[in-house]
mmCIF file of C-alpha atoms in Angstrom:
data_model
loop_
_atom_site.group_PDB
_atom_site.id
_atom_site.type_symbol
_atom_site.label_atom_id
_atom_site.label_comp_id
_atom_site.label_asym_id
_atom_site.label_seq_id
_atom_site.Cartn_x
_atom_site.Cartn_y
_atom_site.Cartn_z
ATOM 1 C CA MET A 76 -34.740 12.612 -52.530
ATOM 2 C CA MET A 77 -37.072 11.797 -49.343
ATOM 3 C CA LYS A 78 -35.739 8.573 -49.268
ATOM 4 C CA LYS A 79 -32.054 9.510 -49.188
ATOM 5 C CA VAL A 80 -32.890 12.326 -46.304
ATOM 6 C CA PHE A 81 -34.861 9.366 -44.566
ATOM 7 C CA ILE A 82 -31.643 7.173 -44.986
ATOM 8 C CA LEU A 83 -29.504 9.894 -43.502
ATOM 9 C CA ILE A 84 -31.580 10.705 -40.749
ATOM 10 C CA SER A 85 -31.975 7.007 -39.945
ATOM 11 C CA LEU A 86 -27.918 6.338 -40.117
ATOM 12 C CA SER A 87 -27.284 9.323 -37.993
ATOM 13 C CA VAL A 88 -29.572 8.147 -35.086
ATOM 14 C CA LEU A 89 -28.142 4.607 -35.225
ATOM 15 C CA ALA A 90 -24.579 5.940 -35.039
ATOM 16 C CA PHE A 91 -25.811 8.043 -32.107
ATOM 17 C CA LEU A 92 -27.313 5.013 -30.185
ATOM 18 C CA ILE A 93 -24.184 3.042 -30.921
ATOM 19 C CA SER A 94 -21.872 5.449 -29.602
ATOM 20 C CA SER A 95 -24.351 6.088 -26.420
ATOM 21 C CA PHE A 96 -24.010 2.397 -25.566
ATOM 22 C CA VAL A 97 -20.222 2.322 -26.251
ATOM 23 C CA ARG A 98 -19.932 4.931 -23.523
ATOM 24 C CA VAL A 99 -22.154 3.464 -20.891
ATOM 25 C CA LYS A 100 -20.149 0.229 -21.558
ATOM 26 C CA LYS A 101 -17.110 2.095 -20.766
ATOM 27 C CA SER A 102 -18.126 4.054 -17.905
ATOM 28 C CA ASN A 103 -19.699 0.988 -16.066
ATOM 29 C CA ALA A 104 -16.601 -1.274 -16.766
ATOM 30 C CA ALA A 105 -14.078 -1.648 -14.238
ATOM 31 C CA PHE A 106 -10.480 -1.620 -15.165
ATOM 32 C CA PHE A 107 -6.866 -2.664 -14.135
ATOM 33 C CA THR A 108 -3.573 -0.513 -13.881
ATOM 34 C CA LYS A 109 -0.052 -1.944 -12.971
ATOM 35 C CA ASP A 110 2.332 -0.249 -10.883
ATOM 36 C CA VAL A 111 6.150 -0.155 -10.977
ATOM 37 C CA VAL A 112 6.543 -3.942 -9.830
ATOM 38 C CA GLY A 113 3.597 -5.055 -11.941
ATOM 39 C CA ASN A 114 1.112 -5.542 -9.315
ATOM 40 C CA ILE A 115 -2.553 -5.323 -10.323
ATOM 41 C CA ASN A 116 -4.182 -2.196 -9.099
ATOM 42 C CA TYR A 117 -8.120 -2.165 -9.201
ATOM 43 C CA VAL A 118 -9.860 1.239 -10.653
ATOM 44 C CA PRO A 119 -13.448 1.574 -9.591
ATOM 45 C CA ASN A 120 -15.938 2.049 -12.436
ATOM 46 C CA GLU A 121 -18.338 5.182 -12.685
ATOM 47 C CA LYS A 122 -21.175 3.490 -10.734
ATOM 48 C CA GLU A 123 -18.851 2.622 -8.087
ATOM 49 C CA ILE A 124 -17.650 5.948 -7.622
ATOM 50 C CA ASN A 125 -21.279 7.405 -7.547
ATOM 51 C CA GLU A 126 -22.486 4.851 -5.425
ATOM 52 C CA TYR A 127 -19.534 4.505 -2.491
ATOM 53 C CA HIS A 128 -18.101 8.040 -3.008
ATOM 54 C CA VAL A 129 -14.584 6.473 -3.962
ATOM 55 C CA GLN A 130 -11.788 8.745 -4.305
ATOM 56 C CA ILE A 131 -9.169 9.033 -6.944
ATOM 57 C CA PRO A 132 -6.635 7.740 -7.028
ATOM 58 C CA PHE A 133 -8.097 4.499 -5.660
ATOM 59 C CA ILE A 134 -5.768 2.071 -3.578
ATOM 60 C CA GLY A 135 -8.111 0.050 -1.526
ATOM 61 C CA ASN A 136 -7.557 -1.665 1.924
ATOM 62 C CA LYS A 137 -5.385 -4.501 0.272
ATOM 63 C CA PHE A 138 -1.696 -4.563 0.414
ATOM 64 C CA ILE A 139 -1.536 -2.023 -2.256
ATOM 65 C CA GLY A 140 -3.356 0.222 0.081
ATOM 66 C CA PHE A 141 -1.334 -0.365 2.810
ATOM 67 C CA ARG A 142 2.033 0.223 1.196
ATOM 68 C CA GLU A 143 0.897 3.218 -0.414
ATOM 69 C CA ALA A 144 -0.356 4.742 2.688
ATOM 70 C CA VAL A 145 2.991 3.912 4.733
ATOM 71 C CA ALA A 146 4.623 5.543 1.908
ATOM 72 C CA PHE A 147 2.725 8.650 2.211
ATOM 73 C CA LYS A 148 3.057 8.734 5.791
ATOM 74 C CA GLU A 149 7.043 8.255 5.731
ATOM 75 C CA SER A 150 7.757 10.364 2.543
ATOM 76 C CA GLN A 151 4.849 11.340 0.643
ATOM 77 C CA GLY A 152 5.746 8.683 -1.505
ATOM 78 C CA ASP A 153 9.083 10.256 -3.120
ATOM 79 C CA TYR A 154 11.403 7.687 -4.141
ATOM 80 C CA GLN A 155 14.336 9.997 -3.830
ATOM 81 C CA THR A 156 14.136 11.841 -0.557
ATOM 82 C CA ILE A 157 16.491 11.684 2.528
ATOM 83 C CA ASN A 158 15.199 12.724 5.824
ATOM 84 C CA SER A 159 17.478 14.680 8.528
ATOM 85 C CA LEU A 160 18.423 11.700 10.099
ATOM 86 C CA GLY A 161 19.894 9.888 6.973
ATOM 87 C CA TYR A 162 16.532 7.577 6.237
ATOM 88 C CA LEU A 163 16.218 6.776 2.697
ATOM 89 C CA GLY A 164 13.517 6.663 -0.081
ATOM 90 C CA LYS A 165 9.868 6.266 -0.355
ATOM 91 C CA TYR A 166 9.671 4.143 2.950
ATOM 92 C CA GLN A 167 12.617 5.744 4.684
ATOM 93 C CA PHE A 168 14.891 2.792 5.070
ATOM 94 C CA GLY A 169 18.026 2.941 7.618
ATOM 95 C CA LYS A 170 21.049 2.217 6.152
ATOM 96 C CA SER A 171 21.630 -0.861 8.747
ATOM 97 C CA THR A 172 18.231 -2.180 7.510
ATOM 98 C CA LEU A 173 19.351 -2.210 3.846
ATOM 99 C CA GLU A 174 22.596 -3.922 4.745
ATOM 100 C CA ARG A 175 20.526 -6.676 6.207
ATOM 101 C CA PHE A 176 19.391 -7.043 2.577
ATOM 102 C CA LYS A 177 22.605 -6.855 1.194
ATOM 103 C CA ILE A 178 21.702 -3.356 -0.495
ATOM 104 C CA TYR A 179 24.937 -1.525 0.428
ATOM 105 C CA ASP A 180 24.627 1.178 -2.832
ATOM 106 C CA THR A 181 22.448 3.823 -1.294
ATOM 107 C CA GLU A 182 22.720 5.902 -4.703
ATOM 108 C CA LEU A 183 21.841 3.043 -6.379
ATOM 109 C CA PHE A 184 18.640 2.278 -4.036
ATOM 110 C CA LEU A 185 17.504 5.980 -4.188
ATOM 111 C CA GLN A 186 17.463 5.684 -8.028
ATOM 112 C CA THR A 187 15.492 2.559 -8.412
ATOM 113 C CA PRO A 188 12.099 2.180 -7.528
ATOM 114 C CA GLN A 189 11.701 -1.489 -7.775
ATOM 115 C CA LEU A 190 14.244 -2.134 -5.577
ATOM 116 C CA GLN A 191 12.810 -0.042 -3.006
ATOM 117 C CA GLU A 192 9.361 -1.868 -3.456
ATOM 118 C CA LYS A 193 11.037 -5.117 -3.184
ATOM 119 C CA ALA A 194 12.765 -3.970 0.211
ATOM 120 C CA PHE A 195 9.611 -2.854 1.517
ATOM 121 C CA VAL A 196 7.785 -6.270 0.975
ATOM 122 C CA ALA A 197 10.970 -8.161 2.315
ATOM 123 C CA LEU A 198 10.940 -5.837 5.175
ATOM 124 C CA CYS A 199 7.047 -6.380 6.063
ATOM 125 C CA SER A 200 7.724 -10.415 5.332
ATOM 126 C CA LEU A 201 10.582 -10.327 7.946
ATOM 127 C CA ASN A 202 8.755 -8.518 10.390
ATOM 128 C CA LYS A 203 5.430 -10.777 10.033
ATOM 129 C CA TRP A 204 8.020 -13.750 10.868
ATOM 130 C CA ILE A 205 9.524 -12.292 14.041
ATOM 131 C CA LEU A 206 6.093 -11.041 15.321
ATOM 132 C CA ILE A 207 4.170 -14.025 14.223
ATOM 133 C CA ARG A 208 3.406 -15.372 17.701
ATOM 134 C CA ASP A 209 2.386 -11.872 18.999
ATOM 135 C CA ILE A 210 0.040 -11.064 15.798
ATOM 136 C CA LYS A 211 -1.833 -14.334 16.591
ATOM 137 C CA ARG A 212 -2.017 -13.332 20.348
ATOM 138 C CA SER A 213 -2.939 -10.054 20.245
ATOM 139 C CA VAL A 214 -4.897 -9.101 17.051
ATOM 140 C CA GLY A 215 -8.418 -8.103 18.294
ATOM 141 C CA LYS A 216 -7.694 -6.799 21.535
ATOM 142 C CA ASN A 217 -7.794 -3.298 22.757
ATOM 143 C CA ILE A 218 -4.694 -1.819 24.054
ATOM 144 C CA ASN A 219 -4.679 1.880 24.898
ATOM 145 C CA GLY A 220 -8.044 2.409 23.353
ATOM 146 C CA VAL A 221 -6.732 0.949 20.006
ATOM 147 C CA LYS A 222 -8.038 -2.213 18.220
ATOM 148 C CA ILE A 223 -5.080 -4.392 17.206
ATOM 149 C CA THR A 224 -4.633 -5.420 13.757
ATOM 150 C CA GLU A 225 -2.115 -7.268 11.658
ATOM 151 C CA SER A 226 -1.751 -4.324 9.581
ATOM 152 C CA GLY A 227 -1.219 -2.227 12.258
ATOM 153 C CA ILE A 228 1.343 -4.125 13.949
ATOM 154 C CA LEU A 229 3.400 -4.341 10.698
ATOM 155 C CA ALA A 230 3.080 -0.336 9.869
ATOM 156 C CA ALA A 231 4.385 0.051 13.728
ATOM 157 C CA ALA A 232 7.237 -2.690 13.032
ATOM 158 C CA HIS A 233 8.149 -0.359 10.084
ATOM 159 C CA LEU A 234 8.368 2.813 12.495
ATOM 160 C CA ALA A 235 9.955 1.338 15.530
ATOM 161 C CA GLY A 236 11.430 -2.130 14.598
ATOM 162 C CA ALA A 237 9.775 -5.484 15.419
ATOM 163 C CA GLY A 238 11.674 -5.651 18.859
ATOM 164 C CA ASN A 239 9.958 -2.607 20.400
ATOM 165 C CA VAL A 240 6.181 -3.610 19.095
ATOM 166 C CA LYS A 241 7.042 -7.006 20.617
ATOM 167 C CA THR A 242 7.719 -5.271 23.711
ATOM 168 C CA TYR A 243 4.853 -2.923 23.562
ATOM 169 C CA LEU A 244 1.998 -5.715 22.898
ATOM 170 C CA ARG A 245 3.661 -7.934 25.357
ATOM 171 C CA SER A 246 3.454 -5.173 28.137
ATOM 172 C CA ASN A 247 -0.173 -4.475 27.064
ATOM 173 C CA GLY A 248 0.983 -0.958 25.993
ATOM 174 C CA GLU A 249 2.724 0.284 29.112
ATOM 175 C CA ILE A 250 6.221 0.002 27.747
ATOM 176 C CA LYS A 251 5.908 2.821 24.850
ATOM 177 C CA PHE A 252 8.171 3.996 21.922
ATOM 178 C CA ASN A 253 8.497 7.226 20.069
ATOM 179 C CA ASP A 254 10.839 7.927 17.350
ATOM 180 C CA ALA A 255 12.959 11.177 16.933
ATOM 181 C CA PHE A 256 9.791 13.069 15.182
ATOM 182 C CA GLY A 257 7.460 11.941 17.858
ATOM 183 C CA SER A 258 5.486 9.180 15.946
ATOM 184 C CA SER A 259 4.362 6.471 18.246
ATOM 185 C CA ILE A 260 3.717 2.798 18.054
ATOM 186 C CA GLN A 261 0.033 3.554 19.397
ATOM 187 C CA HIS A 262 -0.371 5.737 16.607
ATOM 188 C CA TYR A 263 0.625 3.440 13.646
ATOM 189 C CA LEU A 264 -1.442 0.562 15.393
ATOM 190 C CA LYS A 265 -4.328 3.217 15.043
ATOM 191 C CA GLU A 266 -3.669 4.795 11.648
ATOM 192 C CA PHE A 267 -2.884 1.652 9.854
ATOM 193 C CA SER A 268 -5.313 -0.631 11.161
ATOM 194 C CA GLY A 269 -7.814 -2.238 8.753
ATOM 195 C CA TYR A 270 -5.599 -3.127 5.901
ATOM 196 C CA ASP A 271 -5.530 -6.711 4.494
ATOM 197 C CA THR A 272 -1.962 -7.986 4.708
ATOM 198 C CA SER A 273 -2.910 -11.396 4.612
ATOM 199 C CA SER A 274 -0.545 -11.784 1.474
ATOM 200 C CA ILE A 275 2.476 -10.862 2.938
ATOM 201 C CA GLU A 276 4.239 -14.244 3.753
ATOM 202 C CA PRO A 277 6.246 -14.532 7.066
ATOM 203 C CA ILE A 278 9.673 -15.199 6.006
ATOM 204 C CA LYS A 279 12.858 -15.918 8.273
ATOM 205 C CA ASN A 280 15.308 -14.868 5.774
ATOM 206 C CA PRO A 281 13.675 -12.840 3.001
ATOM 207 C CA LYS A 282 15.975 -11.887 -0.186
ATOM 208 C CA VAL A 283 15.979 -8.983 -2.135
ATOM 209 C CA HIS A 284 17.176 -9.433 -5.959
ATOM 210 C CA ILE A 285 18.399 -6.352 -7.770
#
């Protein structure tokens, strides 16, 4: 009888140790998720959250982080929103910009998250191509108290158009731009600085495949 009790206790202790080990392994293992267009999102493990005070959801400073930060600023991430000026979706596209990518069905655009994500990447690629010389000349400079970065330039181009950003940079910040809601190139340059947008390729005529 005593032998059976001893065996049961031993098995219980062993089961506890194994389950604890599994929990530790799980808590210390980083894992990955995929967004609507299949990009890999890194999710920090428990140790990283405690050591670096990472906030959840974690999107980081890579292009995914940049993309979601712009989206939150534009629409709070709402794919189906239309603002008072008629700008559409998560990234607040104008109809003329969509037509440049041969997107004419605005209802389809609003109902298709993948299409909106592809359009945003295409616009970033186009803006980077238009502004490539200005990016090389201006990154690292300080204009109106703001350190210029590539990600800030791309965000400002999304707000104001690449031409207005080019004018702002080449005038050393003397020729300014504000949109209808008062947002400025200078503000976007500051708010969206420090992201890694090197994964965006400068493309003259980017295509958006539906």
